[in-house]
Amino acid sequence: MPTLLEALEEKYGLEPDEKEEHEKEEEAVLVSIFVPKLPPRQSTPQLLVLNDCNIDRAGEPEDLKKKCRIVKELDLAQNKLNNWNEVFVILSHMPRVEFVNLSLNHLTGPIQEPPVTKMDNLRNLVLNNTKLGWCSVETLLRLLPALEELHLSLNEYTHVLIDTIDPTAAEGATASSPTATAPSEVPAATSHTKQKEDADDDGKEQQPTTAANEPPPYQTAPHDGVRKLHLTGNYISEWAEICRIGRVFPQLEALVLADCPLRNFYFYYTFLLCRSLKPSDVDEKENAEESHKYFRNLKLLNLSNAKIDSWEDIDRLAEFPSLCNVRLQYWPLWARTDSTTEHERRQLLIARLPNISILNGGDTIGAVEREDSERAFIRHYLDKPDAERPRRTVSDLKSRLERIFDVPAARMRLYYVDQDLRDLGLEEMKYPHKVLYSYNIRSGDEIIIERKVVKS
């Protein structure tokens, strides 16, 4: 199998000295035919694409250094690389590289950190279908301080075995069983160092198959550089596993979880595994906060082909403070709502997600479409029994009206006017946690907004 250097020379032509020797041999031939052809490149391009070339190693270091010093983007997908040492040799001779694609190489790890490898410019790393272990992910994060986008799709992950270091928990760590502690409370004795030694002894990292035999997550410091993460096509089904991702990447802005069998946005999994509690024992408010508090900066979330089957989970998406772009296609939930058209489903989604400006890759949601969706939402639930109505409260309504009328929710007073009881006057909607359906609002009723006057 060729080295990277040999594949490079084969694709981009002969070396100048080799070309000159070849021409001398041609001069000795009595009869020759001239065939015009492009001269060989004198240097490697900044975008170097050598995918599917059977490359299994780097090649002569000095020649590699001379040829690849200006490379900024490197595509080595679908080759035969299986040793991270060879990868580091390649990257060490490309000091300007910003993008690297190593997909479909068998790079499971573990990774032995190179003595000297400066990769301060590498911002985008693609490791799809490499079966890379979480131990190796943890090591790479420490080696790549400038990393902004990471692709870990199709790696057959069932759990996210990486989490942040909790200094408070580390100080008070005990010798208790790892399964008796929450992910952020893993004792120091079971952290990255010991697990990495075990992985090194075995030659590869074992992936868990059930929650019962899941090892504690590898502990690492948060990586503040990563803004985009792709986990498409993995087997992660619990949102608590994704919350670990949020702790490791606190500045995450885009998260792609397409084709992952996520079942809901509850945080119950962690409690069930670590504290032996039933879902009913967990405080609902605490659950809701845990579900989204690690994603303060998340703007884009792709959940296409998830296994979510509840409108309540749609409402939980509205709790993500910065989320404005979502993909929610091909869910079991839509099969249950086949009595509605695709347009009607879009309206119900827009009404339930007040902060979303882009839905399923469509155009930006305008003010007219949002108002139409809100009206359609009210009409849809007018004749529904209370059990099927969403749990909207007066405080939710104030937050939505704030964006329309530019009146701060804290200074807003609402009054409800029943069209059939207008003579009885106004009813102030002064209880923030009272659900709206309890007012029996119908088309033709009115809600009056009054701005509170602040006394000086």
Tab-separated table of C-alpha atoms in Angstrom:
chain	number	residue	atom	x	y	z
A	1	MET	CA	0.000	0.000	0.000
A	2	PRO	CA	1.315	3.496	-0.803
A	3	THR	CA	2.383	6.094	1.685
A	4	LEU	CA	0.762	9.513	1.680
A	5	LEU	CA	3.890	10.879	-0.011
A	6	GLU	CA	3.744	8.270	-2.774
A	7	ALA	CA	0.033	8.892	-3.371
A	8	LEU	CA	0.699	12.610	-3.526
A	9	GLU	CA	3.475	12.228	-6.107
A	10	GLU	CA	1.384	9.861	-8.198
A	11	LYS	CA	-1.561	12.259	-8.310
A	12	TYR	CA	0.341	15.483	-8.915
A	13	GLY	CA	3.133	14.328	-11.231
A	14	LEU	CA	6.886	13.570	-11.226
A	15	GLU	CA	9.460	15.444	-9.261
A	16	PRO	CA	11.561	17.939	-11.308
A	17	ASP	CA	14.750	15.853	-11.049
A	18	GLU	CA	12.887	12.655	-11.974
A	19	LYS	CA	11.291	14.431	-14.937
A	20	GLU	CA	14.709	15.557	-16.199
A	21	GLU	CA	16.123	12.009	-15.952
A	22	HIS	CA	13.081	10.653	-17.766
A	23	GLU	CA	13.576	13.153	-20.603
A	24	LYS	CA	17.240	12.094	-21.003
A	25	GLU	CA	16.131	8.499	-21.467
A	26	GLU	CA	13.722	9.604	-24.190
A	27	GLU	CA	16.542	11.355	-26.107
A	28	ALA	CA	18.283	8.001	-26.614
A	29	VAL	CA	15.279	6.596	-28.424
A	30	LEU	CA	15.635	6.791	-32.228
A	31	VAL	CA	11.938	7.241	-32.893
A	32	SER	CA	9.840	9.241	-30.490
A	33	ILE	CA	6.297	10.546	-30.487
A	34	PHE	CA	5.598	13.848	-28.804
A	35	VAL	CA	2.462	13.804	-26.636
A	36	PRO	CA	1.696	17.172	-24.974
A	37	LYS	CA	0.863	16.962	-21.329
A	38	LEU	CA	0.607	19.242	-18.354
A	39	PRO	CA	3.853	19.732	-16.435
A	40	PRO	CA	4.024	18.345	-12.895
A	41	ARG	CA	3.071	20.651	-10.046
A	42	GLN	CA	6.001	22.279	-8.332
A	43	SER	CA	4.142	22.319	-4.988
A	44	THR	CA	1.172	20.660	-3.285
A	45	PRO	CA	-2.130	22.612	-3.384
A	46	GLN	CA	-3.609	24.114	-0.242
A	47	LEU	CA	-6.586	21.764	-0.636
A	48	LEU	CA	-5.129	18.247	-0.701
A	49	VAL	CA	-7.627	15.474	-1.544
A	50	LEU	CA	-6.275	11.914	-1.408
A	51	ASN	CA	-9.306	9.860	-0.434
A	52	ASP	CA	-9.616	6.162	-1.304
A	53	CYS	CA	-5.901	5.805	-2.186
A	54	ASN	CA	-5.116	2.881	0.184
A	55	ILE	CA	-2.745	5.107	2.196
A	56	ASP	CA	-1.583	3.421	5.402
A	57	ARG	CA	1.360	5.557	6.554
A	58	ALA	CA	2.974	8.961	6.161
A	59	GLY	CA	6.182	8.428	4.182
A	60	GLU	CA	9.607	10.115	4.276
A	61	PRO	CA	9.315	12.937	6.862
A	62	GLU	CA	11.641	15.449	5.181
A	63	ASP	CA	10.012	15.115	1.761
A	64	LEU	CA	6.582	15.287	3.361
A	65	LYS	CA	7.542	18.436	5.222
A	66	LYS	CA	8.836	20.072	2.033
A	67	LYS	CA	5.729	19.241	0.010
A	68	CYS	CA	2.932	19.805	2.538
A	69	ARG	CA	3.945	22.918	4.447
A	70	ILE	CA	1.240	25.081	2.766
A	71	VAL	CA	-1.648	22.580	3.023
A	72	LYS	CA	-4.711	24.052	4.760
A	73	GLU	CA	-7.341	21.393	4.013
A	74	LEU	CA	-6.596	17.661	4.029
A	75	ASP	CA	-9.034	14.944	2.917
A	76	LEU	CA	-7.798	11.409	3.659
A	77	ALA	CA	-11.199	9.737	3.886
A	78	GLN	CA	-11.536	6.015	3.120
A	79	ASN	CA	-7.879	5.038	3.346
A	80	LYS	CA	-6.090	2.341	5.372
A	81	LEU	CA	-4.799	4.444	8.248
A	82	ASN	CA	-5.167	2.593	11.565
A	83	ASN	CA	-2.431	4.132	13.691
A	84	TRP	CA	-2.734	7.574	15.248
A	85	ASN	CA	1.046	7.920	15.338
A	86	GLU	CA	1.044	8.012	11.526
A	87	VAL	CA	-1.726	10.611	11.598
A	88	PHE	CA	0.281	12.809	13.957
A	89	VAL	CA	3.375	12.458	11.742
A	90	ILE	CA	1.309	13.658	8.782
A	91	LEU	CA	-0.198	16.596	10.679
A	92	SER	CA	3.136	17.611	12.210
A	93	HIS	CA	4.365	18.460	8.706
A	94	MET	CA	1.289	20.555	7.899
A	95	PRO	CA	1.545	23.482	10.336
A	96	ARG	CA	-1.155	25.477	8.504
A	97	VAL	CA	-3.799	22.759	8.301
A	98	GLU	CA	-7.263	23.908	9.417
A	99	PHE	CA	-9.507	21.090	8.141
A	100	VAL	CA	-8.869	17.322	8.294
A	101	ASN	CA	-11.175	14.533	7.140
A	102	LEU	CA	-10.206	11.052	8.363
A	103	SER	CA	-13.594	9.388	7.900
A	104	LEU	CA	-13.750	5.664	7.076
A	105	ASN	CA	-10.255	4.995	8.407
A	106	HIS	CA	-10.113	2.414	11.202
A	107	LEU	CA	-8.852	4.779	13.913
A	108	THR	CA	-10.422	3.335	17.027
A	109	GLY	CA	-7.525	4.284	19.305
A	110	PRO	CA	-6.335	4.443	21.999
A	111	ILE	CA	-4.136	7.481	21.309
A	112	GLN	CA	-0.636	7.791	22.663
A	113	GLU	CA	0.022	11.509	22.901
A	114	PRO	CA	2.871	12.524	20.571
A	115	PRO	CA	5.943	14.120	22.186
A	116	VAL	CA	5.697	17.246	20.004
A	117	THR	CA	2.688	17.984	17.838
A	118	LYS	CA	1.588	21.571	17.370
A	119	MET	CA	-1.935	21.692	15.911
A	120	ASP	CA	-3.043	25.143	17.011
A	121	ASN	CA	-4.674	25.928	13.644
A	122	LEU	CA	-6.836	22.812	13.280
A	123	ARG	CA	-10.454	23.979	13.514
A	124	ASN	CA	-12.502	21.299	11.775
A	125	LEU	CA	-12.016	17.550	12.331
A	126	VAL	CA	-14.151	14.874	10.632
A	127	LEU	CA	-13.993	11.382	12.171
A	128	ASN	CA	-17.172	9.781	10.837
A	129	ASN	CA	-17.321	5.972	10.790
A	130	THR	CA	-13.886	5.552	12.382
A	131	LYS	CA	-15.268	3.756	15.492
A	132	LEU	CA	-13.223	6.181	17.575
A	133	GLY	CA	-13.477	5.453	21.312
A	134	TRP	CA	-14.412	8.141	23.819
A	135	CYS	CA	-11.003	7.810	25.469
A	136	SER	CA	-9.475	8.961	22.184
A	137	VAL	CA	-11.997	11.793	21.851
A	138	GLU	CA	-10.970	13.025	25.285
A	139	THR	CA	-7.286	12.966	24.285
A	140	LEU	CA	-7.910	14.799	21.006
A	141	LEU	CA	-9.792	17.579	22.769
A	142	ARG	CA	-6.723	18.287	24.882
A	143	LEU	CA	-4.472	18.277	21.806
A	144	LEU	CA	-6.684	20.588	19.721
A	145	PRO	CA	-7.272	23.861	21.574
A	146	ALA	CA	-8.495	25.686	18.426
A	147	LEU	CA	-11.078	23.036	17.441
A	148	GLU	CA	-14.441	24.560	16.471
A	149	GLU	CA	-16.271	21.790	14.588
A	150	LEU	CA	-16.182	18.057	15.331
A	151	HIS	CA	-17.842	15.230	13.380
A	152	LEU	CA	-18.379	11.909	15.212
A	153	SER	CA	-21.211	10.437	13.139
A	154	LEU	CA	-21.777	6.722	12.484
A	155	ASN	CA	-19.411	5.588	15.239
A	156	GLU	CA	-21.910	3.199	16.878
A	157	TYR	CA	-22.029	5.079	20.168
A	158	THR	CA	-24.734	3.934	22.580
A	159	HIS	CA	-23.624	6.234	25.399
A	160	VAL	CA	-21.599	9.431	25.711
A	161	LEU	CA	-18.657	8.313	27.845
A	162	ILE	CA	-17.129	11.720	28.394
A	163	ASP	CA	-17.946	14.414	30.913
A	164	THR	CA	-16.444	17.445	32.590
A	165	ILE	CA	-14.340	17.473	35.700
A	166	ASP	CA	-16.264	18.560	38.771
A	167	PRO	CA	-13.664	19.953	41.247
A	168	THR	CA	-16.191	19.976	44.091
A	169	ALA	CA	-17.106	16.340	43.567
A	170	ALA	CA	-13.447	15.364	43.177
A	171	GLU	CA	-12.592	16.848	46.585
A	172	GLY	CA	-15.353	14.929	48.296
A	173	ALA	CA	-14.956	11.739	46.296
A	174	THR	CA	-15.411	8.474	48.121
A	175	ALA	CA	-14.680	4.879	47.307
A	176	SER	CA	-18.305	4.176	46.477
A	177	SER	CA	-19.347	2.264	43.398
A	178	PRO	CA	-19.287	4.334	40.176
A	179	THR	CA	-22.896	3.396	39.445
A	180	ALA	CA	-23.966	4.994	42.712
A	181	THR	CA	-22.868	8.485	41.648
A	182	ALA	CA	-24.098	10.948	39.067
A	183	PRO	CA	-21.947	11.471	35.945
A	184	SER	CA	-20.482	14.721	37.297
A	185	GLU	CA	-19.665	13.025	40.603
A	186	VAL	CA	-17.378	10.249	39.396
A	187	PRO	CA	-14.633	9.616	41.991
A	188	ALA	CA	-11.139	10.685	41.034
A	189	ALA	CA	-9.929	7.090	41.262
A	190	THR	CA	-12.107	6.123	38.296
A	191	SER	CA	-11.313	9.119	36.110
A	192	HIS	CA	-9.485	9.365	32.784
A	193	THR	CA	-6.031	8.156	33.851
A	194	LYS	CA	-7.035	4.743	35.178
A	195	GLN	CA	-9.537	4.095	32.391
A	196	LYS	CA	-7.022	5.037	29.733
A	197	GLU	CA	-4.506	2.569	31.205
A	198	ASP	CA	-7.144	-0.154	31.056
A	199	ALA	CA	-7.921	0.745	27.458
A	200	ASP	CA	-4.205	0.663	26.586
A	201	ASP	CA	-3.830	-2.804	28.132
A	202	ASP	CA	-6.685	-4.174	26.096
A	203	GLY	CA	-5.530	-2.486	22.908
A	204	LYS	CA	-8.961	-0.964	22.325
A	205	GLU	CA	-11.758	0.668	24.214
A	206	GLN	CA	-14.819	-1.451	24.936
A	207	GLN	CA	-18.156	0.141	24.099
A	208	PRO	CA	-20.990	-0.612	26.563
A	209	THR	CA	-24.197	-2.272	25.473
A	210	THR	CA	-26.474	-1.685	28.470
A	211	ALA	CA	-26.861	0.873	31.240
A	212	ALA	CA	-26.032	-1.764	33.833
A	213	ASN	CA	-22.445	-2.258	32.636
A	214	GLU	CA	-21.769	1.332	31.603
A	215	PRO	CA	-18.385	2.519	32.959
A	216	PRO	CA	-18.007	6.022	34.371
A	217	PRO	CA	-17.400	8.718	31.759
A	218	TYR	CA	-13.912	9.927	30.927
A	219	GLN	CA	-13.240	13.158	32.776
A	220	THR	CA	-11.912	16.206	30.934
A	221	ALA	CA	-11.958	19.971	31.232
A	222	PRO	CA	-14.663	21.792	29.246
A	223	HIS	CA	-13.619	22.698	25.690
A	224	ASP	CA	-14.773	26.269	25.074
A	225	GLY	CA	-13.828	26.305	21.389
A	226	VAL	CA	-16.181	23.702	19.895
A	227	ARG	CA	-19.249	25.364	18.365
A	228	LYS	CA	-20.575	22.570	16.104
A	229	LEU	CA	-20.913	18.854	16.849
A	230	HIS	CA	-22.276	16.138	14.539
A	231	LEU	CA	-23.421	12.816	16.038
A	232	THR	CA	-25.642	11.609	13.195
A	233	GLY	CA	-26.465	7.910	13.006
A	234	ASN	CA	-25.325	6.846	16.473
A	235	TYR	CA	-27.440	4.733	18.842
A	236	ILE	CA	-27.843	7.206	21.704
A	237	SER	CA	-31.417	7.132	23.008
A	238	GLU	CA	-31.353	9.056	26.314
A	239	TRP	CA	-31.221	12.852	26.579
A	240	ALA	CA	-29.153	12.641	29.778
A	241	GLU	CA	-26.306	11.276	27.630
A	242	ILE	CA	-26.561	14.351	25.409
A	243	CYS	CA	-26.425	16.573	28.503
A	244	ARG	CA	-22.889	15.296	29.035
A	245	ILE	CA	-22.068	16.752	25.628
A	246	GLY	CA	-23.474	20.081	26.794
A	247	ARG	CA	-21.197	20.079	29.828
A	248	VAL	CA	-18.087	19.276	27.779
A	249	PHE	CA	-18.892	21.902	25.114
A	250	PRO	CA	-20.509	24.840	26.977
A	251	GLN	CA	-20.277	27.146	23.915
A	252	LEU	CA	-21.999	24.704	21.569
A	253	GLU	CA	-24.151	26.465	18.948
A	254	ALA	CA	-25.082	23.645	16.549
A	255	LEU	CA	-25.843	20.024	17.480
A	256	VAL	CA	-26.772	17.458	14.821
A	257	LEU	CA	-28.467	14.330	16.203
A	258	ALA	CA	-30.199	13.151	13.031
A	259	ASP	CA	-30.951	9.408	12.892
A	260	CYS	CA	-30.334	8.990	16.636
A	261	PRO	CA	-33.161	7.101	18.451
A	262	LEU	CA	-33.751	9.750	21.130
A	263	ARG	CA	-36.986	9.045	22.966
A	264	ASN	CA	-37.590	12.297	24.871
A	265	PHE	CA	-35.937	15.306	26.513
A	266	TYR	CA	-36.286	14.022	30.065
A	267	PHE	CA	-33.341	13.825	32.408
A	268	TYR	CA	-34.737	10.749	34.181
A	269	TYR	CA	-32.096	8.387	32.801
A	270	THR	CA	-29.350	9.761	35.029
A	271	PHE	CA	-31.495	9.493	38.133
A	272	LEU	CA	-32.630	5.963	37.299
A	273	LEU	CA	-29.080	4.774	36.693
A	274	CYS	CA	-27.327	6.580	39.505
A	275	ARG	CA	-29.891	7.064	42.267
A	276	SER	CA	-32.319	4.172	41.798
A	277	LEU	CA	-35.331	6.469	41.728
A	278	LYS	CA	-38.527	6.138	39.799
A	279	PRO	CA	-39.479	8.958	37.386
A	280	SER	CA	-42.325	9.937	39.703
A	281	ASP	CA	-39.788	10.575	42.489
A	282	VAL	CA	-37.974	13.244	40.468
A	283	ASP	CA	-39.071	16.828	40.808
A	284	GLU	CA	-40.554	17.959	37.476
A	285	LYS	CA	-39.046	21.443	37.720
A	286	GLU	CA	-35.572	20.039	38.374
A	287	ASN	CA	-35.996	17.678	35.427
A	288	ALA	CA	-36.950	20.498	33.066
A	289	GLU	CA	-33.995	22.637	34.110
A	290	GLU	CA	-31.527	19.765	33.776
A	291	SER	CA	-32.831	18.988	30.302
A	292	HIS	CA	-31.729	22.258	28.753
A	293	LYS	CA	-29.509	24.198	31.147
A	294	TYR	CA	-26.295	22.868	29.567
A	295	PHE	CA	-27.217	24.326	26.165
A	296	ARG	CA	-27.430	28.056	26.838
A	297	ASN	CA	-25.834	28.955	23.491
A	298	LEU	CA	-27.424	26.288	21.306
A	299	LYS	CA	-28.975	27.834	18.187
A	300	LEU	CA	-29.391	24.865	15.820
A	301	LEU	CA	-30.651	21.398	16.730
A	302	ASN	CA	-31.268	18.620	14.193
A	303	LEU	CA	-33.463	15.827	15.566
A	304	SER	CA	-34.715	14.283	12.334
A	305	ASN	CA	-35.673	10.604	12.639
A	306	ALA	CA	-35.749	10.708	16.439
A	307	LYS	CA	-38.178	8.411	18.294
A	308	ILE	CA	-40.027	11.214	20.060
A	309	ASP	CA	-43.756	10.657	20.379
A	310	SER	CA	-45.017	13.450	22.623
A	311	TRP	CA	-46.141	17.046	22.164
A	312	GLU	CA	-44.821	17.735	25.660
A	313	ASP	CA	-41.299	17.229	24.293
A	314	ILE	CA	-42.017	19.911	21.692
A	315	ASP	CA	-42.868	22.260	24.552
A	316	ARG	CA	-39.556	21.411	26.233
A	317	LEU	CA	-37.722	22.576	23.116
A	318	ALA	CA	-39.175	26.015	23.777
A	319	GLU	CA	-37.162	26.133	27.013
A	320	PHE	CA	-33.796	26.259	25.235
A	321	PRO	CA	-32.948	29.963	25.605
A	322	SER	CA	-31.062	30.543	22.314
A	323	LEU	CA	-32.569	27.869	20.069
A	324	CYS	CA	-33.882	29.352	16.793
A	325	ASN	CA	-33.346	26.668	14.128
A	326	VAL	CA	-34.683	23.102	14.452
A	327	ARG	CA	-35.312	20.034	12.289
A	328	LEU	CA	-38.063	17.773	13.643
A	329	GLN	CA	-38.887	15.560	10.666
A	330	TYR	CA	-39.903	11.882	10.500
A	331	TRP	CA	-40.996	11.435	14.121
A	332	PRO	CA	-43.481	8.781	15.347
A	333	LEU	CA	-45.484	11.722	16.703
A	334	TRP	CA	-46.391	12.803	13.189
A	335	ALA	CA	-47.817	9.367	12.407
A	336	ARG	CA	-50.209	9.841	15.327
A	337	THR	CA	-51.313	13.227	14.003
A	338	ASP	CA	-52.007	12.070	10.463
A	339	SER	CA	-55.483	13.614	10.699
A	340	THR	CA	-53.808	16.997	10.244
A	341	THR	CA	-52.154	18.193	7.065
A	342	GLU	CA	-48.459	19.006	6.865
A	343	HIS	CA	-49.344	22.711	6.840
A	344	GLU	CA	-51.473	22.330	9.975
A	345	ARG	CA	-48.663	20.449	11.749
A	346	ARG	CA	-46.269	23.248	10.854
A	347	GLN	CA	-48.677	25.788	12.350
A	348	LEU	CA	-48.973	23.810	15.589
A	349	LEU	CA	-45.184	23.585	15.828
A	350	ILE	CA	-44.683	27.305	15.202
A	351	ALA	CA	-47.257	28.166	17.847
A	352	ARG	CA	-45.582	25.917	20.413
A	353	LEU	CA	-42.060	27.168	19.591
A	354	PRO	CA	-42.185	30.973	19.926
A	355	ASN	CA	-38.414	31.474	19.605
A	356	ILE	CA	-37.911	29.348	16.490
A	357	SER	CA	-37.271	31.340	13.315
A	358	ILE	CA	-36.354	28.434	10.974
A	359	LEU	CA	-38.304	25.156	11.042
A	360	ASN	CA	-37.229	22.061	9.096
A	361	GLY	CA	-34.997	24.045	6.790
A	362	GLY	CA	-37.754	26.283	5.436
A	363	ASP	CA	-37.845	30.031	5.026
A	364	THR	CA	-37.586	32.318	8.018
A	365	ILE	CA	-40.873	32.425	9.919
A	366	GLY	CA	-42.399	35.869	9.474
A	367	ALA	CA	-44.771	37.814	11.691
A	368	VAL	CA	-47.811	36.998	9.531
A	369	GLU	CA	-47.147	33.244	9.540
A	370	ARG	CA	-46.614	33.261	13.291
A	371	GLU	CA	-49.857	35.147	13.937
A	372	ASP	CA	-51.758	32.763	11.650
A	373	SER	CA	-50.188	29.825	13.488
A	374	GLU	CA	-51.225	31.184	16.883
A	375	ARG	CA	-54.817	31.577	15.684
A	376	ALA	CA	-54.813	28.073	14.180
A	377	PHE	CA	-53.407	26.728	17.442
A	378	ILE	CA	-56.295	28.206	19.449
A	379	ARG	CA	-58.893	26.902	16.991
A	380	HIS	CA	-57.321	23.433	17.032
A	381	TYR	CA	-57.677	23.047	20.802
A	382	LEU	CA	-61.058	24.773	21.261
A	383	ASP	CA	-63.037	21.549	21.240
A	384	LYS	CA	-60.373	19.294	22.726
A	385	PRO	CA	-60.796	17.838	26.223
A	386	ASP	CA	-58.665	19.376	28.967
A	387	ALA	CA	-56.357	16.359	29.062
A	388	GLU	CA	-55.287	16.968	25.458
A	389	ARG	CA	-54.732	20.710	25.783
A	390	PRO	CA	-51.166	21.996	26.228
A	391	ARG	CA	-50.254	23.300	29.673
A	392	ARG	CA	-49.884	26.952	28.713
A	393	THR	CA	-50.003	29.381	31.609
A	394	VAL	CA	-50.658	33.107	31.871
A	395	SER	CA	-46.914	33.748	32.225
A	396	ASP	CA	-46.304	31.963	28.895
A	397	LEU	CA	-48.858	34.221	27.228
A	398	LYS	CA	-47.199	37.354	28.609
A	399	SER	CA	-43.839	36.237	27.252
A	400	ARG	CA	-45.335	35.766	23.790
A	401	LEU	CA	-47.206	39.056	23.845
A	402	GLU	CA	-44.043	40.848	24.920
A	403	ARG	CA	-42.435	40.045	21.555
A	404	ILE	CA	-45.475	41.291	19.625
A	405	PHE	CA	-46.415	44.499	21.462
A	406	ASP	CA	-43.066	45.555	22.925
A	407	VAL	CA	-44.445	45.682	26.445
A	408	PRO	CA	-42.217	44.032	29.094
A	409	ALA	CA	-43.890	41.002	30.631
A	410	ALA	CA	-43.026	42.281	34.110
A	411	ARG	CA	-44.992	45.486	33.419
A	412	MET	CA	-47.928	43.815	31.673
A	413	ARG	CA	-51.432	43.471	33.111
A	414	LEU	CA	-53.903	41.252	31.219
A	415	TYR	CA	-57.707	41.264	31.289
A	416	TYR	CA	-59.999	38.606	29.812
A	417	VAL	CA	-63.336	39.576	28.247
A	418	ASP	CA	-65.857	36.787	27.655
A	419	GLN	CA	-68.051	37.811	24.693
A	420	ASP	CA	-71.160	36.356	26.363
A	421	LEU	CA	-70.484	37.953	29.754
A	422	ARG	CA	-69.267	41.355	28.612
A	423	ASP	CA	-71.722	43.172	30.863
A	424	LEU	CA	-70.033	41.650	33.923
A	425	GLY	CA	-66.853	43.538	33.150
A	426	LEU	CA	-63.206	42.514	32.879
A	427	GLU	CA	-61.525	39.581	34.590
A	428	GLU	CA	-57.878	40.246	35.417
A	429	MET	CA	-55.572	37.361	34.533
A	430	LYS	CA	-53.435	37.897	37.590
A	431	TYR	CA	-52.381	34.343	38.417
A	432	PRO	CA	-49.197	33.616	36.406
A	433	HIS	CA	-49.405	29.830	36.760
A	434	LYS	CA	-53.078	29.493	35.884
A	435	VAL	CA	-53.527	27.475	32.676
A	436	LEU	CA	-55.192	29.346	29.818
A	437	TYR	CA	-57.719	26.658	28.947
A	438	SER	CA	-59.363	27.146	32.349
A	439	TYR	CA	-60.695	30.494	31.007
A	440	ASN	CA	-62.536	28.617	28.218
A	441	ILE	CA	-61.321	31.140	25.649
A	442	ARG	CA	-63.226	31.016	22.366
A	443	SER	CA	-62.986	32.788	19.037
A	444	GLY	CA	-64.531	36.258	19.542
A	445	ASP	CA	-63.385	36.679	23.140
A	446	GLU	CA	-60.894	39.451	23.931
A	447	ILE	CA	-57.698	39.888	25.933
A	448	ILE	CA	-56.823	43.464	26.868
A	449	ILE	CA	-53.221	44.455	27.547
A	450	GLU	CA	-52.456	47.253	29.962
A	451	ARG	CA	-48.998	48.629	30.711
A	452	LYS	CA	-48.381	49.032	34.422
A	453	VAL	CA	-47.426	52.561	35.414
A	454	VAL	CA	-44.281	52.709	37.496
A	455	LYS	CA	-44.609	55.337	40.229
A	456	SER	CA	-41.616	57.567	40.628
